[in-house]
Coordinates of C-alpha atoms in Angstrom, one line a residue:
M1 CA 21.0 -4.6 3.9
V2 CA 17.2 -4.3 3.7
K3 CA 17.3 -1.0 5.6
R4 CA 20.1 0.3 3.3
F5 CA 17.9 -0.5 0.3
F6 CA 15.0 1.3 1.8
F7 CA 16.9 4.4 2.6
S8 CA 18.5 4.5 -0.8
T9 CA 15.1 4.5 -2.4
V10 CA 14.1 7.4 -0.2
L11 CA 17.3 9.2 -1.4
L12 CA 16.4 8.5 -5.0
A13 CA 12.9 10.0 -4.6
V14 CA 14.5 13.2 -3.0
T15 CA 17.1 13.4 -5.8
A16 CA 14.3 13.3 -8.4
A17 CA 12.7 16.3 -6.7
A18 CA 16.0 18.1 -6.6
K19 CA 16.7 17.7 -10.3
A20 CA 14.1 20.2 -11.4
Q21 CA 14.6 23.0 -13.8
I22 CA 16.6 20.9 -16.3
G23 CA 13.7 20.9 -18.8
D24 CA 10.6 23.0 -19.2
Y25 CA 10.2 24.7 -15.9
R26 CA 7.1 24.1 -13.8
N27 CA 6.1 25.4 -10.3
E28 CA 2.8 23.8 -9.5
F29 CA 1.4 22.5 -6.2
A30 CA -1.8 20.6 -5.7
V31 CA -3.6 19.1 -2.7
G32 CA -6.5 16.8 -2.4
V33 CA -8.0 13.7 -0.9
N34 CA -7.9 10.0 -2.0
G35 CA -9.8 6.8 -1.1
G36 CA -10.0 3.3 -2.3
Y37 CA -10.0 -0.4 -1.6
V38 CA -7.0 -2.6 -0.4
F39 CA -6.4 -6.3 -1.0
S40 CA -3.7 -7.5 1.4
N41 CA -2.0 -10.5 2.9
I42 CA 1.1 -11.4 5.0
G43 CA 4.1 -13.3 3.5
F44 CA 4.6 -15.9 6.3
T45 CA 7.5 -18.2 6.4
P46 CA 6.5 -21.1 7.2
T47 CA 3.5 -20.6 4.8
V48 CA 0.0 -19.9 6.1
P49 CA -2.7 -20.5 3.4
Q50 CA -4.6 -17.2 2.9
S51 CA -7.3 -15.6 0.7
Q52 CA -7.3 -11.9 0.1
H53 CA -8.0 -9.7 3.1
T54 CA -10.0 -6.6 2.0
G55 CA -10.1 -3.2 3.7
L56 CA -10.5 0.6 3.0
T57 CA -7.9 3.3 2.6
G58 CA -8.2 7.0 2.5
G59 CA -6.3 10.2 3.3
L60 CA -4.5 13.4 2.1
T61 CA -2.5 13.8 -1.1
L62 CA 0.1 16.5 -1.9
R63 CA 1.8 16.9 -5.3
Y64 CA 4.6 19.2 -6.5
T65 CA 5.2 19.3 -10.3
S66 CA 8.7 20.6 -11.1
E67 CA 9.3 20.3 -14.8
K68 CA 8.5 18.7 -18.2
Y69 CA 11.6 16.9 -19.4
F70 CA 11.1 16.0 -23.1
N71 CA 7.6 14.4 -23.0
S72 CA 7.7 13.4 -19.3
I73 CA 6.0 15.5 -16.6
C74 CA 8.0 15.2 -13.5
A75 CA 6.6 15.5 -10.0
V76 CA 6.8 14.4 -6.4
V77 CA 3.8 13.0 -4.6
A78 CA 3.3 12.4 -0.9
E79 CA 0.3 10.9 0.9
V80 CA -0.9 10.3 4.5
N81 CA -3.4 7.5 4.5
Y82 CA -5.5 5.6 7.1
T83 CA -5.4 2.1 5.9
Q84 CA -7.0 -1.2 6.9
L85 CA -4.8 -4.2 6.3
G86 CA -4.4 -7.8 7.6
W87 CA -4.9 -11.4 6.6
K88 CA -7.6 -13.9 6.1
E89 CA -6.8 -17.5 6.5
D90 CA -7.9 -20.1 4.0
I91 CA -8.7 -23.1 6.3
K92 CA -9.2 -26.1 4.2
T93 CA -8.9 -29.9 4.2
P94 CA -6.5 -31.8 2.0
D95 CA -9.5 -32.3 -0.3
D96 CA -10.0 -28.5 -0.5
E97 CA -13.1 -28.6 1.6
P98 CA -13.9 -26.3 4.5
V99 CA -12.8 -27.5 7.9
I100 CA -15.8 -28.0 10.2
N101 CA -15.6 -27.4 13.8
A102 CA -17.0 -30.3 15.9
V103 CA -18.4 -27.9 18.6
T104 CA -20.0 -25.2 16.5
G105 CA -20.8 -27.2 13.4
L106 CA -19.5 -24.3 11.3
A107 CA -16.6 -24.0 8.9
E108 CA -13.7 -22.6 10.8
S109 CA -12.7 -19.0 9.9
Y110 CA -10.0 -16.6 11.1
Q111 CA -9.2 -13.0 10.1
R112 CA -6.8 -10.4 11.6
D113 CA -7.5 -6.7 10.9
M114 CA -4.7 -4.3 11.3
T115 CA -4.9 -0.5 11.0
Y116 CA -2.0 1.5 9.8
L117 CA -1.1 5.1 9.1
Q118 CA 0.8 4.9 5.8
I119 CA 3.1 7.6 4.4
P120 CA 4.3 7.0 0.8
V121 CA 6.6 9.4 -1.1
F122 CA 6.7 8.9 -4.9
A123 CA 8.8 10.2 -7.8
R124 CA 6.1 10.6 -10.6
L125 CA 6.4 10.6 -14.3
G126 CA 3.3 11.5 -16.5
W127 CA 2.6 11.6 -20.2
G128 CA -0.2 13.6 -21.8
R129 CA -2.3 16.7 -20.9
E130 CA -1.7 18.7 -17.7
R131 CA -4.5 21.3 -17.7
R132 CA -7.3 19.8 -19.9
G133 CA -7.7 16.2 -20.9
L134 CA -6.1 12.8 -20.1
Q135 CA -2.6 11.9 -18.8
F136 CA -1.0 8.5 -18.1
F137 CA 1.3 8.2 -15.2
F138 CA 3.7 6.0 -13.3
Q139 CA 5.0 6.6 -9.8
A140 CA 7.2 4.6 -7.4
G141 CA 9.0 5.3 -4.1
P142 CA 9.3 4.3 -0.4
Q143 CA 6.5 3.9 2.0
L144 CA 6.5 4.1 5.7
G145 CA 3.7 2.5 7.9
I146 CA 2.8 3.2 11.5
F147 CA 0.8 0.5 13.3
L148 CA -2.3 1.8 15.1
N149 CA -4.3 -1.2 16.3
E150 CA -5.5 -4.7 15.6
K151 CA -8.5 -7.0 16.2
T152 CA -9.2 -10.6 15.6
K153 CA -12.4 -12.2 13.9
K154 CA -12.7 -16.0 14.5
N155 CA -15.6 -18.4 15.0
F156 CA -14.0 -21.1 17.2
E157 CA -12.2 -21.6 20.5
Y158 CA -8.6 -22.8 20.4
S159 CA -9.4 -25.5 22.9
D160 CA -11.9 -26.9 20.2
I161 CA -9.9 -26.3 17.0
N162 CA -10.1 -29.0 14.4
L163 CA -6.4 -29.1 13.7
S164 CA -6.2 -32.7 12.5
S165 CA -8.4 -32.0 9.5
R166 CA -6.5 -28.9 8.3
T167 CA -4.0 -28.8 5.4
S168 CA -1.7 -26.6 7.4
S169 CA -1.0 -27.0 11.1
I170 CA 0.5 -23.4 11.4
I171 CA -1.6 -21.6 13.9
A172 CA 1.0 -19.7 16.0
Q173 CA 0.2 -16.4 14.2
D174 CA -3.4 -16.6 15.5
T175 CA -2.5 -15.7 19.1
M176 CA 0.5 -13.4 18.3
S177 CA 0.1 -9.6 18.5
V178 CA 2.0 -7.4 16.1
E179 CA 5.5 -6.9 17.5
H180 CA 7.1 -4.5 15.0
K181 CA 5.0 -1.2 15.1
V182 CA 6.8 0.4 12.1
D183 CA 6.6 -1.0 8.6
Y184 CA 8.5 0.0 5.6
G185 CA 8.7 -1.0 2.0
I186 CA 8.5 -0.1 -1.7
A187 CA 5.3 0.9 -3.6
A188 CA 4.6 1.5 -7.3
G189 CA 1.5 2.5 -9.3
L190 CA 0.1 3.1 -12.7
G191 CA -2.9 5.3 -13.4
L192 CA -4.9 7.8 -15.5
E193 CA -5.5 11.4 -14.7
F194 CA -8.3 13.6 -16.1
S195 CA -7.9 17.3 -15.8
I196 CA -10.6 19.9 -16.1
P197 CA -9.7 23.7 -16.1
H198 CA -10.8 25.4 -12.8
A199 CA -12.3 22.2 -11.5
G200 CA -9.1 20.1 -10.7
H201 CA -7.8 16.7 -11.4
L202 CA -9.4 13.3 -11.0
L203 CA -7.1 10.3 -10.8
L204 CA -7.7 6.5 -11.0
E205 CA -4.7 4.3 -9.9
G206 CA -3.7 0.7 -9.3
R207 CA -0.8 0.3 -6.9
Y208 CA 1.3 -2.5 -5.4
Y209 CA 3.1 -2.5 -2.1
Y210 CA 5.8 -4.9 -1.0
G211 CA 6.9 -4.7 2.7
L212 CA 10.6 -5.0 3.5
G213 CA 10.0 -5.3 7.2
D214 CA 8.2 -7.9 9.2
I215 CA 5.2 -7.7 11.6
Y216 CA 6.9 -10.4 13.9
G217 CA 10.5 -11.0 15.0
N218 CA 12.5 -12.9 12.5
S219 CA 15.6 -14.1 14.5
K220 CA 16.5 -17.8 14.8
Q221 CA 14.7 -17.9 18.1
D222 CA 11.4 -16.6 16.5
Y223 CA 8.7 -18.7 15.0
F224 CA 8.5 -17.0 11.7
A225 CA 11.5 -16.2 9.5
R226 CA 9.3 -13.9 7.4
S227 CA 6.0 -12.0 8.0
N228 CA 5.9 -9.1 5.6
I229 CA 2.9 -7.1 4.4
S230 CA 2.0 -6.9 0.8
N231 CA -1.1 -5.4 -0.8
I232 CA -2.8 -4.1 -3.9
V233 CA -4.6 -0.8 -3.8
I234 CA -7.3 0.5 -6.3
K235 CA -8.0 4.2 -5.5
M236 CA -9.3 7.4 -6.7
T237 CA -7.9 10.9 -5.9
Y238 CA -9.1 14.4 -6.4
L239 CA -6.6 17.2 -6.5
F240 CA -7.1 21.0 -6.9
D241 CA -4.4 23.4 -7.7
L242 CA -3.0 25.9 -5.1
V243 CA -0.1 27.2 -7.2
K244 CA -0.1 27.1 -11.0
S245 CA 2.8 28.0 -13.4
K246 CA 2.3 31.0 -15.7
N247 CA 3.5 29.1 -18.7
T248 CA 1.5 29.4 -22.0
K249 CA 3.0 26.1 -23.3
I250 CA 1.2 24.0 -20.8
K251 CA -1.9 22.3 -22.2

């Protein structure tokens, strides 16, 4: 059912692109680069206490603008991004104090860094100026992620772990490698675009992604029933026009 929902969303994005030429015609294609900051975690069931894992994202952006329908500027946006994701465990006592390792004398810490190639495809609606000035936009659509690699950062040995002082005794994830190499889900974002003639477009966006897949197996025989990725992205994008419409109405 989850996969049907994902592919239905893909079809919706493609349909949005196909419904061009209903309103005021556009034929504009822009390319550029994007980069930003990612705040991520993993939705484990049973729950693993976490704080926000932080990482970087950056890549290529493509945008095709097809029409202006009433006041809405309609476009399709695709990206190919190199993204750092993962989770950072919040290891605390029942009194909300750091858990001290008896061997090292340090507060125990654990972080998993995972690198993905992410490919989102968005249906985009914008309101405002297209060639000079400010535009507000909303975009949403499916996103595919391809797992590249992972690494662990911890300051304790498992033979010395202070498990009795922890609020949570769930540690199976610490020694499990990513099982499912392909991730998929839904992303949506809000942002502002500032356009300057002959210079291009500068965009600032906040985006949320919710994974519909899991990084670990989720059958009755598996430890976790759920292990999906979610993240918040703050990013900037610069686009320059390769193809522009010859339309005097565009401002």
